[in-house]
Every structure is written in structure tokens, then in C-alpha cells.
Amino acid sequence: MASSGKSELVVLANRLPVRKVDTGPSGDQWATSPGGLVSALAPILRERGGSWVGWPGDTGEAPKPFTHDGIRNVPVGLTSGELEAFYYGFCNRTIWPLFHDAVRPPEFHRRWWWPYVEMNSRFASAAAKRLSEDGTAWVHDYQLMLAPQMIRMKKPGARIGFFLHIPWPPEELFAQIPWRRQIVEGLLAADVVGFQTKLAAINFARAARRLTEATGSDSELRYRGRKVLVRAFPISIDTERYEQLAESETVLERVLSLREMLGPERRVILGVDRLDYTKGIDVRLRSFEELLSRGTVSASNTVFVQVAVPSREQVDEYTHERESIERVVGRINGAFTEPGRVPVHYLYRSLPVEELVAYYLLADVLMVTPYRDGMNLVAKEYVASRRDGSGVLVLSEFAGAANELRGSLLVNPHDIDGMAQALEAALHLPKAEVGKRMSALRRVVRRHSVFNWADAFLKAVAA
Ligand code: GDG
């Protein structure tokens, strides 16, 4: 912390890195939220006396700034109306579908846009108040695309970095949004605009040249006399943590008991996703159904475990998606269950991380088949957990992770036959081939952790 009480580094993200676990007579009790981003940024923030600006997770008046585990948390409040319009509306019914190739039609409403502007301004003001004159602000994700410009206005001498966790859509799609120019201008005030993939970076640079007076190349734009670096910084995971979990006693014991319960003779296919219509859960299950109906696999020799973590249940498209997935699960289990052997185990809940890793270890095949995904960390976590070099990853060519994880079996998630074929191939891949592919995958994930990612991003912002 600088002597002025200001921070050299301020992170802005939709959520704080903590969640409230209790409110007692001694005040609110907080616990650090699990997740790669928090583990990567926490040590950097602690070292630099940094602050994290974010929403604490419930509506109403925001608590005063507080320090938890060595990090200064600066809560930004949202009323329930703002949550509805800003978060469930503009963020999750306009931007989210539009930026994921419009797999659901995005909705454009002026009544959602203004709360988006207002919330960005609230986050930016809270950050600017904390930030030293030449400090660094690191803004995260699609909820805060106007914040870089708003911070720049208050702190012209600051270094500002923005990282988008989701894809940036092709030019023709992005051009649909009525507020396209404001969004691009919001981002161009940053010194570095980072994306998961090169394609996303190129899409952004094209939009910037088309919609604003920005000039320059796909990797470096000039805008109002400043240089803006536009680059891919593929995010990763805390690789060591998954490697350690994968050899912990709790996890290994759980693997044994789950194997016993699922049927030791059965091959296990796994899917793990937030229940989101971008993740392609339905078509993935239908490709398994295809193999069951052809008799290639049966409930007695194969089981599909699908973990679907509840997400954005207030948005209609998510309830529809859930209903549609549950119909497919019911249909498959109705048609193919054999006494004591259910083909699809569907878990609509979040699991403790030890349980999750136990499933990673049980799975002969992991299917990650989103229609579009910024990166997909589940794929990388699976690879990190497979220390013995076994396991096959079936991966959508439309996930950012496909650029790096070349040892996977790549599929088009819209193609049921192609996916059924890939799944069958995955189940029958010769052992040597499995080992070769997994060791190629493990080299990538071990070489590049979320710590390297954060380091590379902050170095680029400081340059
Ligand atoms: C966005 C982008 C990008 C899942 N189920 C459980 C559980 N998880 C954890 C996984 C993983 C995380 O949630 C999901 O991350 P993904 O990357 O797969 O997907 P999104 O949530 O859509 O994330 C994405 C990411 O941001 C980072 O930039 O990769 O493209 O859409 O870490 O392990 N964790 C626990 N129990 C579960 O049941 N404990």
C-alpha cells in the first residue's frame, strides 16, 4: 500500500474474491471463494497491498471496505432492480448470448443499457478512489467493458489492463449491438486489451477499426494518440493444486468408493459444466444415446456421469435448457436402463472440489463440447489430474482450449454423428495412443499455469 493509503494495483471483477458465510454479532464473516483467478491474483495483491473491487453477492447496501486474508475488499452495492437489469439483463441476455455466436438470440433493451453504464461507473469510481496516480487497474470481463474509459478519465496516468474471459464475436455479429461504439471506446482506453484466443483479439481489432477512429494492426492499435496492445493471453489453472488433489488420500479413497458404486467393470464418460446453453450438454448426451441405440455401448458396460452446476436460474433460457437436458436424460434412462445399471448419472448440483477431482480420475473419457467457450478450464483440470497419463479428452473445436490442447480428439459440437464417432473412437483408442495424447496434453498444462498467465498479463500492462 502506498503511503497515501492508495493501491498500486486494483483489480475490478464482477464478484469479490470472497463470499459471505455468516452474519453474526461480530459482523459479517467472509470466506475466500475457490477458483483459479482468485488463487492467481491473491498473492500478487497481498504482495503489492492491492485492492479488489467487486459485488459481494447480495443486494442492498454494500458493506464498508474490509481486509480479508491480506486483501483489501471494496464492495460495490447493487439494488435488486439493478441486479435484474444490469446482471440478468444486459450482461446475461444481451452480451453473453451475442458473444457466444448468438446461440440464443441476444435481446437489446435500452432499459438494460443504462443500468450497465451506471454500474460500470460505480465500479470505476470505487476503483479510481483506491488507485494511486500511476497505479495499475486490471479490469475483468464482459460486465465491465466501459470501466477502462471511466477509470482513464479519473486517472489519466494509470496503467489499465482489460481481460475478457469469454469470446469476442465476429465483426458481423458484434455490429448488431446498438451500443457497439461505446463498448469498443470503453475498452480502447486500456493500455492492454487481452483475450483468450488470437481469433478473439483479431475480431476486436477489426471492430475497433470499423467503429472508431482507431488505426493500426490486429495486435497494436493507435487510438487518440495512445498505443493499445491487443493480444491473446490464454488463461490456465493452478496446475499443481489439481496434481496434488489427484494424489490426496481423500480423493483416492473417494475414487475407490465411487468406482464400486458405479460398477467397477464399467467405462466412465464424464461431462462437467455450469448448466449453460453454450456448453452443448444436450447434443453430447444425444451422441451417447446414439451409441446406446446402435448397441455399440450398453448400460452394463458404460456409464455417463454429467455434472451440471446450477447457474443463472433467474433467466428463462437457462430453465428451458435445464428442462431440455432433463428430458434427454429421462429419455435415455427410460430406454436403456438395465436392472441396477442406469446409463446416465445426472447430478444437478455443485460438488466439493475433492469429489470433482475423484470424478476426473474415474473418467476414461471427458467430453467438453461447448458450442462456443472462451477457454474452458474443466478440460485443463482433467488433464492436470491425470498424473498416470491415461484418459481421453474429447474437445469442441469451438472452445478456446482447442488452440492449445491439440492432443485431444477435436469435434464439431453441432454434429451428433461426428461426436458419436469420436466418443466411440475415444472408448477404443489403443493404450499407447491414449498415453501419447495425454502426455502431449500434460506438457501444455504443466508448462502454463494461471500464475504464468497473470504474470504475463501484468508484465504487458507494465511495459
Ligand atoms: C468462464 C468462461 C473461461 C464446475 N463444476 C464444479 C466446479 N466447477 C468449476 C470447474 C472450473 C469452473 O467451475 C468452470 O470454468 P470453465 O472455464 O469451464 O467455464 P465458465 O464458468 O463458463 O467460465 C470460460 C473461464 O471463464 C475462465 O476464464 O475458461 O470459457 O466461460 O474451474 O472446476 N467446481 C466445483 N464443483 C463443481 O461441481 N468445486
Short mmCIF file of C-alpha atoms and ligand atoms in Angstrom, two decimals:
data_model
loop_
_atom_site.label_atom_id
_atom_site.label_comp_id
_atom_site.label_asym_id
_atom_site.label_seq_id
_atom_site.Cartn_x
_atom_site.Cartn_y
_atom_site.Cartn_z
CA MET A 1 0.00 0.00 0.00
CA ALA A 2 1.39 3.40 -0.95
CA SER A 3 1.78 5.85 1.94
CA SER A 4 -1.31 7.75 0.71
CA GLY A 5 -3.44 4.66 1.52
CA LYS A 6 -3.86 4.17 -2.24
CA SER A 7 -3.12 0.92 -4.04
CA GLU A 8 -0.58 0.30 -6.75
CA LEU A 9 -2.82 -2.43 -8.10
CA VAL A 10 -6.60 -2.53 -8.17
CA VAL A 11 -8.49 -5.49 -9.60
CA LEU A 12 -12.06 -4.99 -10.78
CA ALA A 13 -14.26 -8.03 -11.32
CA ASN A 14 -17.99 -8.61 -11.13
CA ARG A 15 -17.63 -10.62 -7.91
CA LEU A 16 -15.38 -10.05 -4.91
CA PRO A 17 -12.87 -12.84 -4.20
CA VAL A 18 -14.80 -13.63 -1.01
CA ARG A 19 -18.32 -14.70 -0.16
CA LYS A 20 -20.32 -14.04 2.99
CA VAL A 21 -20.64 -17.16 5.10
CA ASP A 22 -22.32 -15.72 8.17
CA THR A 23 -23.60 -12.51 9.71
CA GLY A 24 -23.21 -12.59 13.47
CA PRO A 25 -22.95 -10.13 16.35
CA SER A 26 -19.30 -9.53 15.42
CA GLY A 27 -20.31 -8.56 11.86
CA ASP A 28 -20.10 -10.30 8.51
CA GLN A 29 -17.88 -13.36 8.19
CA TRP A 30 -16.23 -13.93 4.83
CA ALA A 31 -14.52 -16.90 3.19
CA THR A 32 -12.25 -16.82 0.16
CA SER A 33 -14.06 -18.09 -2.95
CA PRO A 34 -12.46 -21.05 -4.66
CA GLY A 35 -11.21 -20.64 -8.22
CA GLY A 36 -8.13 -20.16 -10.32
CA LEU A 37 -8.47 -16.41 -10.79
CA VAL A 38 -8.57 -15.77 -7.06
CA SER A 39 -5.64 -18.12 -6.35
CA ALA A 40 -3.58 -16.43 -9.07
CA LEU A 41 -4.28 -12.85 -8.07
CA ALA A 42 -4.36 -13.19 -4.28
CA PRO A 43 -0.57 -13.49 -3.78
CA ILE A 44 0.09 -10.60 -6.18
CA LEU A 45 -2.44 -8.39 -4.41
CA ARG A 46 -1.08 -9.30 -0.99
CA GLU A 47 2.46 -8.51 -2.07
CA ARG A 48 1.53 -5.18 -3.61
CA GLY A 49 -1.03 -4.16 -0.99
CA GLY A 50 -3.67 -4.21 -3.68
CA SER A 51 -7.43 -3.86 -3.59
CA TRP A 52 -10.21 -5.84 -5.25
CA VAL A 53 -13.39 -4.04 -6.28
CA GLY A 54 -16.45 -6.26 -6.80
CA TRP A 55 -20.03 -7.13 -5.96
CA PRO A 56 -20.36 -9.01 -2.64
CA GLY A 57 -23.16 -11.27 -3.91
CA ASP A 58 -26.29 -9.91 -2.27
CA THR A 59 -28.45 -6.89 -2.95
CA GLY A 60 -28.90 -3.92 -0.69
CA GLU A 61 -26.40 -1.62 0.88
CA ALA A 62 -22.79 -2.65 0.34
CA PRO A 63 -20.62 -3.37 3.39
CA LYS A 64 -17.74 -0.96 4.06
CA PRO A 65 -14.34 -1.92 2.57
CA PHE A 66 -12.63 -4.60 4.65
CA THR A 67 -9.47 -6.66 4.64
CA HIS A 68 -9.72 -10.43 4.40
CA ASP A 69 -6.71 -12.71 4.16
CA GLY A 70 -4.38 -9.81 3.39
CA ILE A 71 -6.50 -8.36 0.57
CA ARG A 72 -8.46 -5.14 0.68
CA ASN A 73 -12.01 -5.86 -0.50
CA VAL A 74 -14.03 -2.93 -1.82
CA PRO A 75 -17.69 -3.98 -2.14
CA VAL A 76 -19.90 -2.32 -4.75
CA GLY A 77 -23.62 -2.50 -3.97
CA LEU A 78 -26.44 -3.35 -6.35
CA THR A 79 -30.15 -2.98 -5.73
CA SER A 80 -32.40 -5.85 -6.77
CA GLY A 81 -33.62 -3.76 -9.72
CA GLU A 82 -30.03 -3.14 -10.82
CA LEU A 83 -29.20 -6.82 -10.48
CA GLU A 84 -32.15 -7.64 -12.71
CA ALA A 85 -31.34 -5.06 -15.42
CA PHE A 86 -27.53 -4.99 -15.28
CA TYR A 87 -26.62 -8.59 -14.49
CA TYR A 88 -29.50 -10.81 -15.60
CA GLY A 89 -30.49 -8.37 -18.34
CA PHE A 90 -27.64 -6.66 -20.15
CA CYS A 91 -24.81 -8.98 -19.10
CA ASN A 92 -26.56 -12.31 -19.41
CA ARG A 93 -29.28 -11.76 -22.00
CA THR A 94 -27.55 -9.28 -24.29
CA ILE A 95 -23.77 -9.73 -24.10
CA TRP A 96 -23.49 -13.40 -23.10
CA PRO A 97 -25.54 -14.84 -26.00
CA LEU A 98 -24.20 -12.31 -28.54
CA PHE A 99 -20.57 -13.02 -27.64
CA HIS A 100 -21.18 -16.79 -27.82
CA ASP A 101 -22.05 -16.76 -31.52
CA ALA A 102 -25.68 -15.85 -30.78
CA VAL A 103 -26.53 -19.49 -29.94
CA ARG A 104 -29.59 -17.87 -28.35
CA PRO A 105 -30.96 -14.62 -29.77
CA PRO A 106 -29.50 -11.68 -27.83
CA GLU A 107 -32.02 -9.13 -26.58
CA PHE A 108 -31.36 -5.43 -26.95
CA HIS A 109 -33.21 -3.20 -24.49
CA ARG A 110 -32.45 0.42 -23.68
CA ARG A 111 -33.79 -0.16 -20.17
CA TRP A 112 -30.89 -2.57 -19.58
CA TRP A 113 -28.20 -0.43 -21.19
CA TRP A 114 -28.44 2.49 -18.76
CA PRO A 115 -28.02 0.34 -15.65
CA TYR A 116 -24.97 -1.20 -17.38
CA VAL A 117 -23.48 2.29 -17.82
CA GLU A 118 -24.39 3.18 -14.23
CA MET A 119 -22.85 0.03 -12.73
CA ASN A 120 -19.66 0.43 -14.74
CA SER A 121 -19.40 3.96 -13.47
CA ARG A 122 -19.92 2.80 -9.87
CA PHE A 123 -17.18 0.17 -10.18
CA ALA A 124 -14.84 2.64 -11.91
CA SER A 125 -15.34 5.33 -9.24
CA ALA A 126 -14.71 2.86 -6.42
CA ALA A 127 -11.53 1.73 -8.19
CA ALA A 128 -10.29 5.23 -9.00
CA LYS A 129 -10.69 6.23 -5.36
CA ARG A 130 -8.26 3.45 -4.36
CA LEU A 131 -5.82 3.73 -7.22
CA SER A 132 -2.59 5.73 -6.94
CA GLU A 133 -1.98 8.23 -9.78
CA ASP A 134 0.35 5.90 -11.66
CA GLY A 135 -1.05 2.62 -10.33
CA THR A 136 -2.40 -0.31 -12.33
CA ALA A 137 -6.06 -1.22 -12.75
CA TRP A 138 -6.86 -4.70 -14.02
CA VAL A 139 -10.46 -4.90 -15.23
CA HIS A 140 -12.07 -8.30 -15.79
CA ASP A 141 -14.71 -9.47 -18.16
CA TYR A 142 -17.84 -8.55 -20.01
CA GLN A 143 -19.67 -7.00 -17.09
CA LEU A 144 -17.17 -4.12 -17.03
CA MET A 145 -16.33 -3.18 -20.60
CA LEU A 146 -16.95 0.55 -20.08
CA ALA A 147 -14.88 0.76 -16.91
CA PRO A 148 -11.44 1.25 -18.55
CA GLN A 149 -12.55 4.54 -20.12
CA MET A 150 -14.25 5.70 -16.92
CA ILE A 151 -11.09 4.99 -14.91
CA ARG A 152 -8.92 6.69 -17.56
CA MET A 153 -10.96 9.89 -17.20
CA LYS A 154 -10.27 9.99 -13.48
CA LYS A 155 -6.69 8.67 -13.57
CA PRO A 156 -5.05 9.69 -16.85
CA GLY A 157 -1.63 8.49 -15.64
CA ALA A 158 -2.73 4.98 -14.64
CA ARG A 159 -1.82 1.77 -16.47
CA ILE A 160 -5.04 -0.03 -17.35
CA GLY A 161 -5.42 -3.64 -18.48
CA PHE A 162 -8.62 -5.38 -19.52
CA PHE A 163 -9.08 -9.13 -19.88
CA LEU A 164 -12.13 -10.74 -21.49
CA HIS A 165 -12.86 -14.25 -20.21
CA ILE A 166 -15.43 -15.02 -22.90
CA PRO A 167 -15.03 -14.95 -26.71
CA TRP A 168 -15.19 -11.76 -28.77
CA PRO A 169 -17.64 -12.38 -31.61
CA PRO A 170 -17.04 -11.98 -35.35
CA GLU A 171 -17.50 -8.48 -36.72
CA GLU A 172 -20.93 -9.00 -38.28
CA LEU A 173 -22.36 -10.31 -35.03
CA PHE A 174 -20.82 -7.64 -32.82
CA ALA A 175 -22.11 -4.98 -35.21
CA GLN A 176 -25.68 -5.85 -34.18
CA ILE A 177 -25.43 -4.32 -30.74
CA PRO A 178 -26.81 -0.77 -30.67
CA TRP A 179 -24.13 0.38 -28.19
CA ARG A 180 -21.22 -1.15 -30.12
CA ARG A 181 -19.24 2.08 -30.40
CA GLN A 182 -19.50 2.92 -26.71
CA ILE A 183 -18.32 -0.59 -25.79
CA VAL A 184 -15.31 -0.51 -28.09
CA GLU A 185 -14.38 3.00 -26.94
CA GLY A 186 -14.71 1.85 -23.34
CA LEU A 187 -12.09 -0.82 -23.99
CA LEU A 188 -9.75 1.28 -26.13
CA ALA A 189 -8.96 3.43 -23.09
CA ALA A 190 -6.98 0.46 -21.72
CA ASP A 191 -3.26 0.02 -22.46
CA VAL A 192 -3.72 -3.71 -22.95
CA VAL A 193 -6.89 -5.47 -24.11
CA GLY A 194 -6.40 -9.20 -23.57
CA PHE A 195 -8.38 -12.14 -24.92
CA GLN A 196 -8.36 -15.92 -24.57
CA THR A 197 -7.51 -16.51 -28.24
CA LYS A 198 -5.87 -14.83 -31.18
CA LEU A 199 -9.13 -15.03 -33.10
CA ALA A 200 -10.94 -13.01 -30.43
CA ALA A 201 -8.14 -10.41 -30.50
CA ILE A 202 -8.42 -10.11 -34.28
CA ASN A 203 -12.21 -9.80 -34.10
CA PHE A 204 -11.86 -6.99 -31.58
CA ALA A 205 -9.21 -5.12 -33.60
CA ARG A 206 -11.46 -5.30 -36.68
CA ALA A 207 -14.44 -3.96 -34.74
CA ALA A 208 -12.30 -1.16 -33.34
CA ARG A 209 -11.07 -0.06 -36.78
CA ARG A 210 -14.54 -0.26 -38.24
CA LEU A 211 -16.43 1.53 -35.50
CA THR A 212 -13.95 4.10 -34.17
CA GLU A 213 -11.04 6.17 -35.48
CA ALA A 214 -8.58 3.51 -34.22
CA THR A 215 -5.88 2.57 -36.72
CA GLY A 216 -3.07 0.03 -36.71
CA SER A 217 -2.60 -3.71 -36.84
CA ASP A 218 -4.52 -6.60 -35.27
CA SER A 219 -2.05 -6.66 -32.39
CA GLU A 220 -1.39 -2.95 -31.85
CA LEU A 221 -3.91 -0.21 -32.32
CA ARG A 222 -3.43 3.56 -32.15
CA TYR A 223 -6.30 5.44 -30.63
CA ARG A 224 -6.40 9.11 -29.69
CA GLY A 225 -2.63 9.36 -29.56
CA ARG A 226 -2.19 6.24 -27.39
CA LYS A 227 -0.99 2.73 -28.14
CA VAL A 228 -3.32 -0.15 -27.29
CA LEU A 229 -1.85 -3.63 -27.21
CA VAL A 230 -4.37 -6.26 -28.35
CA ARG A 231 -3.26 -9.80 -27.61
CA ALA A 232 -4.20 -13.32 -26.61
CA PHE A 233 -3.35 -14.37 -23.04
CA PRO A 234 -4.84 -17.88 -22.76
CA ILE A 235 -5.89 -18.42 -19.15
CA SER A 236 -4.95 -21.58 -17.30
CA ILE A 237 -5.38 -23.27 -13.92
CA ASP A 238 -3.46 -23.77 -10.70
CA THR A 239 -1.97 -26.95 -12.19
CA GLU A 240 -0.07 -28.04 -9.08
CA ARG A 241 -3.18 -27.84 -6.96
CA TYR A 242 -5.00 -30.33 -9.19
CA GLU A 243 -1.95 -32.58 -9.31
CA GLN A 244 -1.82 -32.56 -5.52
CA LEU A 245 -5.53 -33.14 -5.11
CA ALA A 246 -5.27 -36.06 -7.52
CA GLU A 247 -2.91 -37.88 -5.17
CA SER A 248 -4.52 -36.90 -1.90
CA GLU A 249 -5.86 -39.67 0.27
CA THR A 250 -9.40 -38.25 0.48
CA VAL A 251 -9.67 -38.14 -3.29
CA LEU A 252 -8.17 -41.59 -3.85
CA GLU A 253 -10.49 -43.16 -1.30
CA ARG A 254 -13.43 -41.46 -2.95
CA VAL A 255 -12.36 -42.83 -6.34
CA LEU A 256 -12.46 -46.36 -4.95
CA SER A 257 -15.88 -45.99 -3.40
CA LEU A 258 -17.38 -44.24 -6.44
CA ARG A 259 -15.97 -46.94 -8.71
CA GLU A 260 -17.56 -49.60 -6.54
CA MET A 261 -20.93 -47.82 -6.63
CA LEU A 262 -20.91 -47.06 -10.37
CA GLY A 263 -19.85 -50.61 -11.23
CA PRO A 264 -16.15 -51.49 -11.37
CA GLU A 265 -16.49 -53.14 -14.79
CA ARG A 266 -17.99 -50.08 -16.48
CA ARG A 267 -16.19 -47.47 -18.56
CA VAL A 268 -16.90 -43.94 -17.37
CA ILE A 269 -17.65 -40.95 -19.61
CA LEU A 270 -17.81 -37.59 -17.85
CA GLY A 271 -19.19 -34.12 -18.51
CA VAL A 272 -18.76 -31.20 -16.06
CA ASP A 273 -20.28 -27.82 -16.81
CA ARG A 274 -22.24 -24.93 -15.44
CA LEU A 275 -25.71 -25.61 -16.77
CA ASP A 276 -25.47 -23.17 -19.66
CA TYR A 277 -26.87 -23.36 -23.18
CA THR A 278 -23.42 -22.60 -24.61
CA LYS A 279 -21.92 -25.79 -23.19
CA GLY A 280 -23.56 -28.27 -25.60
CA ILE A 281 -24.69 -30.70 -22.88
CA ASP A 282 -27.80 -31.84 -24.77
CA VAL A 283 -26.07 -32.80 -28.02
CA ARG A 284 -23.27 -34.51 -26.10
CA LEU A 285 -25.85 -36.71 -24.33
CA ARG A 286 -27.55 -37.41 -27.63
CA SER A 287 -24.29 -38.64 -29.08
CA PHE A 288 -24.11 -41.12 -26.18
CA GLU A 289 -27.74 -42.08 -26.85
CA GLU A 290 -26.75 -42.77 -30.44
CA LEU A 291 -24.11 -45.29 -29.31
CA LEU A 292 -26.60 -46.93 -26.94
CA SER A 293 -29.19 -47.33 -29.67
CA ARG A 294 -26.65 -48.76 -32.08
CA GLY A 295 -25.64 -51.26 -29.39
CA THR A 296 -22.03 -50.01 -29.51
CA VAL A 297 -22.21 -49.48 -25.75
CA SER A 298 -24.73 -50.59 -23.14
CA ALA A 299 -25.70 -49.58 -19.61
CA SER A 300 -23.95 -52.67 -18.29
CA ASN A 301 -20.54 -51.72 -19.69
CA THR A 302 -20.63 -47.90 -19.81
CA VAL A 303 -21.92 -45.04 -17.68
CA PHE A 304 -22.15 -41.35 -18.50
CA VAL A 305 -21.80 -39.02 -15.48
CA GLN A 306 -22.96 -35.47 -16.19
CA VAL A 307 -22.38 -32.84 -13.50
CA ALA A 308 -24.46 -29.73 -14.24
CA VAL A 309 -23.89 -26.89 -11.82
CA PRO A 310 -26.97 -24.67 -11.34
CA SER A 311 -26.39 -21.27 -12.94
CA ARG A 312 -28.42 -18.11 -13.71
CA GLU A 313 -31.67 -19.84 -12.83
CA GLN A 314 -33.50 -16.48 -12.98
CA VAL A 315 -33.01 -16.34 -16.76
CA ASP A 316 -35.70 -18.18 -18.78
CA GLU A 317 -33.28 -19.60 -21.34
CA TYR A 318 -31.48 -21.41 -18.52
CA THR A 319 -34.67 -23.01 -17.19
CA HIS A 320 -35.59 -24.08 -20.72
CA GLU A 321 -32.12 -25.52 -21.21
CA ARG A 322 -32.41 -27.44 -17.96
CA GLU A 323 -35.79 -28.85 -18.99
CA SER A 324 -34.44 -29.90 -22.34
CA ILE A 325 -31.38 -31.62 -20.82
CA GLU A 326 -33.52 -33.38 -18.24
CA ARG A 327 -35.87 -34.62 -20.98
CA VAL A 328 -32.91 -36.17 -22.82
CA VAL A 329 -31.58 -37.75 -19.59
CA GLY A 330 -35.05 -39.16 -18.80
CA ARG A 331 -35.47 -40.49 -22.34
CA ILE A 332 -32.07 -42.21 -22.33
CA ASN A 333 -32.50 -43.71 -18.89
CA GLY A 334 -36.08 -44.79 -19.70
CA ALA A 335 -34.98 -46.60 -22.82
CA PHE A 336 -31.64 -48.08 -21.79
CA THR A 337 -31.56 -48.72 -18.02
CA GLU A 338 -30.82 -52.33 -17.15
CA PRO A 339 -31.55 -53.76 -13.68
CA GLY A 340 -29.19 -51.97 -11.29
CA ARG A 341 -27.43 -50.13 -14.15
CA VAL A 342 -28.54 -46.60 -15.10
CA PRO A 343 -26.74 -45.28 -18.19
CA VAL A 344 -26.76 -41.56 -17.29
CA HIS A 345 -25.98 -40.29 -13.81
CA TYR A 346 -27.14 -36.69 -13.82
CA LEU A 347 -26.00 -34.51 -10.91
CA TYR A 348 -27.69 -31.09 -10.90
CA ARG A 349 -25.59 -29.53 -8.15
CA SER A 350 -22.13 -28.25 -7.35
CA LEU A 351 -19.66 -30.77 -5.91
CA PRO A 352 -16.83 -30.21 -3.43
CA VAL A 353 -13.58 -29.96 -5.37
CA GLU A 354 -12.29 -33.28 -3.95
CA GLU A 355 -15.36 -35.02 -5.34
CA LEU A 356 -14.89 -33.29 -8.67
CA VAL A 357 -11.29 -34.48 -8.93
CA ALA A 358 -12.39 -38.00 -7.93
CA TYR A 359 -14.68 -37.95 -10.98
CA TYR A 360 -11.83 -36.64 -13.15
CA LEU A 361 -9.79 -39.66 -12.02
CA LEU A 362 -12.61 -42.09 -12.69
CA ALA A 363 -13.36 -40.85 -16.18
CA ASP A 364 -11.94 -42.83 -19.08
CA VAL A 365 -13.25 -40.07 -21.33
CA LEU A 366 -14.06 -36.42 -20.58
CA MET A 367 -16.42 -34.73 -23.04
CA VAL A 368 -16.08 -30.94 -23.26
CA THR A 369 -18.29 -29.94 -26.16
CA PRO A 370 -19.37 -26.29 -25.93
CA TYR A 371 -20.82 -24.55 -29.00
CA ARG A 372 -18.52 -21.69 -28.05
CA ASP A 373 -16.38 -21.15 -24.94
CA GLY A 374 -13.77 -18.52 -24.08
CA MET A 375 -11.32 -21.15 -22.82
CA ASN A 376 -12.83 -24.00 -20.70
CA LEU A 377 -10.94 -24.78 -17.55
CA VAL A 378 -12.61 -28.13 -16.91
CA ALA A 379 -10.61 -29.56 -19.83
CA LYS A 380 -7.34 -28.34 -18.30
CA GLU A 381 -8.25 -29.55 -14.80
CA TYR A 382 -8.93 -33.03 -16.15
CA VAL A 383 -5.56 -33.12 -17.84
CA ALA A 384 -3.76 -31.86 -14.71
CA SER A 385 -5.45 -34.56 -12.62
CA ARG A 386 -4.43 -37.45 -14.90
CA ARG A 387 -0.98 -37.98 -13.48
CA ASP A 388 -0.73 -41.55 -14.75
CA GLY A 389 -1.08 -40.39 -18.35
CA SER A 390 -4.36 -42.19 -19.01
CA GLY A 391 -7.70 -40.70 -20.09
CA VAL A 392 -9.02 -39.25 -23.33
CA LEU A 393 -10.27 -35.72 -23.84
CA VAL A 394 -12.99 -35.15 -26.44
CA LEU A 395 -12.97 -31.40 -27.05
CA SER A 396 -15.03 -28.96 -29.08
CA GLU A 397 -13.10 -27.14 -31.76
CA PHE A 398 -15.02 -24.02 -30.65
CA ALA A 399 -13.57 -23.92 -27.12
CA GLY A 400 -10.59 -21.58 -26.68
CA ALA A 401 -8.76 -24.54 -25.13
CA ALA A 402 -8.74 -26.29 -28.53
CA ASN A 403 -5.92 -23.96 -29.66
CA GLU A 404 -3.60 -25.41 -27.05
CA LEU A 405 -4.91 -28.89 -26.26
CA ARG A 406 -4.01 -30.50 -29.55
CA GLY A 407 -3.71 -33.99 -28.05
CA SER A 408 -7.49 -34.14 -27.62
CA LEU A 409 -9.99 -35.61 -30.08
CA LEU A 410 -11.46 -32.47 -31.63
CA VAL A 411 -15.15 -32.46 -32.54
CA ASN A 412 -17.78 -30.20 -34.03
CA PRO A 413 -20.33 -29.96 -31.18
CA HIS A 414 -23.23 -29.45 -33.60
CA ASP A 415 -22.59 -32.78 -35.30
CA ILE A 416 -24.22 -35.67 -33.40
CA ASP A 417 -22.86 -38.35 -35.73
CA GLY A 418 -19.35 -36.90 -35.63
CA MET A 419 -19.46 -36.76 -31.84
CA ALA A 420 -20.79 -40.31 -31.57
CA GLN A 421 -17.93 -41.40 -33.81
CA ALA A 422 -15.36 -39.53 -31.70
CA LEU A 423 -16.82 -40.95 -28.50
CA GLU A 424 -16.64 -44.45 -29.86
CA ALA A 425 -13.06 -43.84 -31.00
CA ALA A 426 -12.18 -42.43 -27.56
CA LEU A 427 -13.52 -45.54 -25.85
CA HIS A 428 -11.48 -47.81 -28.11
CA LEU A 429 -8.26 -45.85 -28.50
CA PRO A 430 -5.23 -48.16 -28.10
CA LYS A 431 -3.43 -47.67 -24.80
CA ALA A 432 -0.24 -46.39 -26.44
CA GLU A 433 -2.18 -43.76 -28.36
CA VAL A 434 -4.01 -42.68 -25.18
CA GLY A 435 -0.67 -42.27 -23.40
CA LYS A 436 0.86 -40.33 -26.27
CA ARG A 437 -2.04 -37.92 -26.46
CA MET A 438 -2.32 -37.42 -22.71
CA SER A 439 1.38 -36.74 -22.31
CA ALA A 440 1.16 -34.10 -25.05
CA LEU A 441 -1.76 -32.54 -23.19
CA ARG A 442 0.04 -32.66 -19.86
CA ARG A 443 3.08 -30.90 -21.28
CA VAL A 444 0.88 -27.93 -22.23
CA VAL A 445 -0.93 -27.69 -18.89
CA ARG A 446 2.23 -28.13 -16.82
CA ARG A 447 4.12 -25.52 -18.80
CA HIS A 448 1.49 -22.84 -18.45
CA SER A 449 -0.37 -22.26 -15.17
CA VAL A 450 -2.70 -19.46 -14.13
CA PHE A 451 0.30 -17.90 -12.32
CA ASN A 452 2.22 -17.61 -15.61
CA TRP A 453 -0.90 -16.13 -17.16
CA ALA A 454 -1.30 -13.41 -14.53
CA ASP A 455 2.40 -12.65 -14.68
CA ALA A 456 2.44 -12.33 -18.48
CA PHE A 457 -0.61 -10.07 -18.44
CA LEU A 458 0.71 -7.73 -15.76
CA LYS A 459 4.12 -7.54 -17.46
CA ALA A 460 2.42 -6.49 -20.69
CA VAL A 461 0.44 -3.82 -18.83
CA ALA A 462 3.60 -2.52 -17.16
CA ALA A 463 5.64 -2.43 -20.41
C1 GDG B 1 -15.72 -18.51 -17.94
C2 GDG B 1 -15.66 -18.75 -19.45
C3 GDG B 1 -13.29 -19.50 -19.22
C4 GDG B 1 -17.56 -26.78 -12.29
N1 GDG B 1 -18.35 -27.64 -11.63
C5 GDG B 1 -17.93 -27.68 -10.36
C6 GDG B 1 -16.84 -26.83 -10.25
N2 GDG B 1 -16.65 -26.28 -11.45
C7 GDG B 1 -15.56 -25.33 -11.75
C8 GDG B 1 -14.57 -26.00 -12.68
C9 GDG B 1 -13.92 -24.81 -13.36
C10 GDG B 1 -15.04 -23.76 -13.35
O1 GDG B 1 -16.04 -24.21 -12.44
C11 GDG B 1 -15.71 -23.63 -14.72
O2 GDG B 1 -14.85 -22.94 -15.56
P1 GDG B 1 -15.00 -23.02 -17.14
O3 GDG B 1 -13.78 -22.42 -17.75
O4 GDG B 1 -15.18 -24.45 -17.55
O5 GDG B 1 -16.33 -22.25 -17.55
P2 GDG B 1 -17.13 -20.86 -17.13
O6 GDG B 1 -17.71 -20.95 -15.79
O7 GDG B 1 -18.11 -20.67 -18.24
O8 GDG B 1 -16.00 -19.69 -17.15
C12 GDG B 1 -14.67 -19.85 -19.79
C13 GDG B 1 -13.38 -19.11 -17.75
O9 GDG B 1 -14.38 -18.09 -17.54
C14 GDG B 1 -12.05 -18.59 -17.21
O10 GDG B 1 -11.54 -17.53 -17.95
O11 GDG B 1 -12.46 -20.63 -19.33
O12 GDG B 1 -14.57 -20.02 -21.18
O13 GDG B 1 -16.97 -19.09 -19.97
O14 GDG B 1 -12.85 -24.34 -12.61
O15 GDG B 1 -13.73 -26.79 -11.89
N3 GDG B 1 -16.14 -26.67 -9.11
C15 GDG B 1 -16.56 -27.37 -8.02
N4 GDG B 1 -17.64 -28.21 -8.06
C16 GDG B 1 -18.35 -28.39 -9.20
O16 GDG B 1 -19.33 -29.13 -9.20
N5 GDG B 1 -15.90 -27.25 -6.86
#
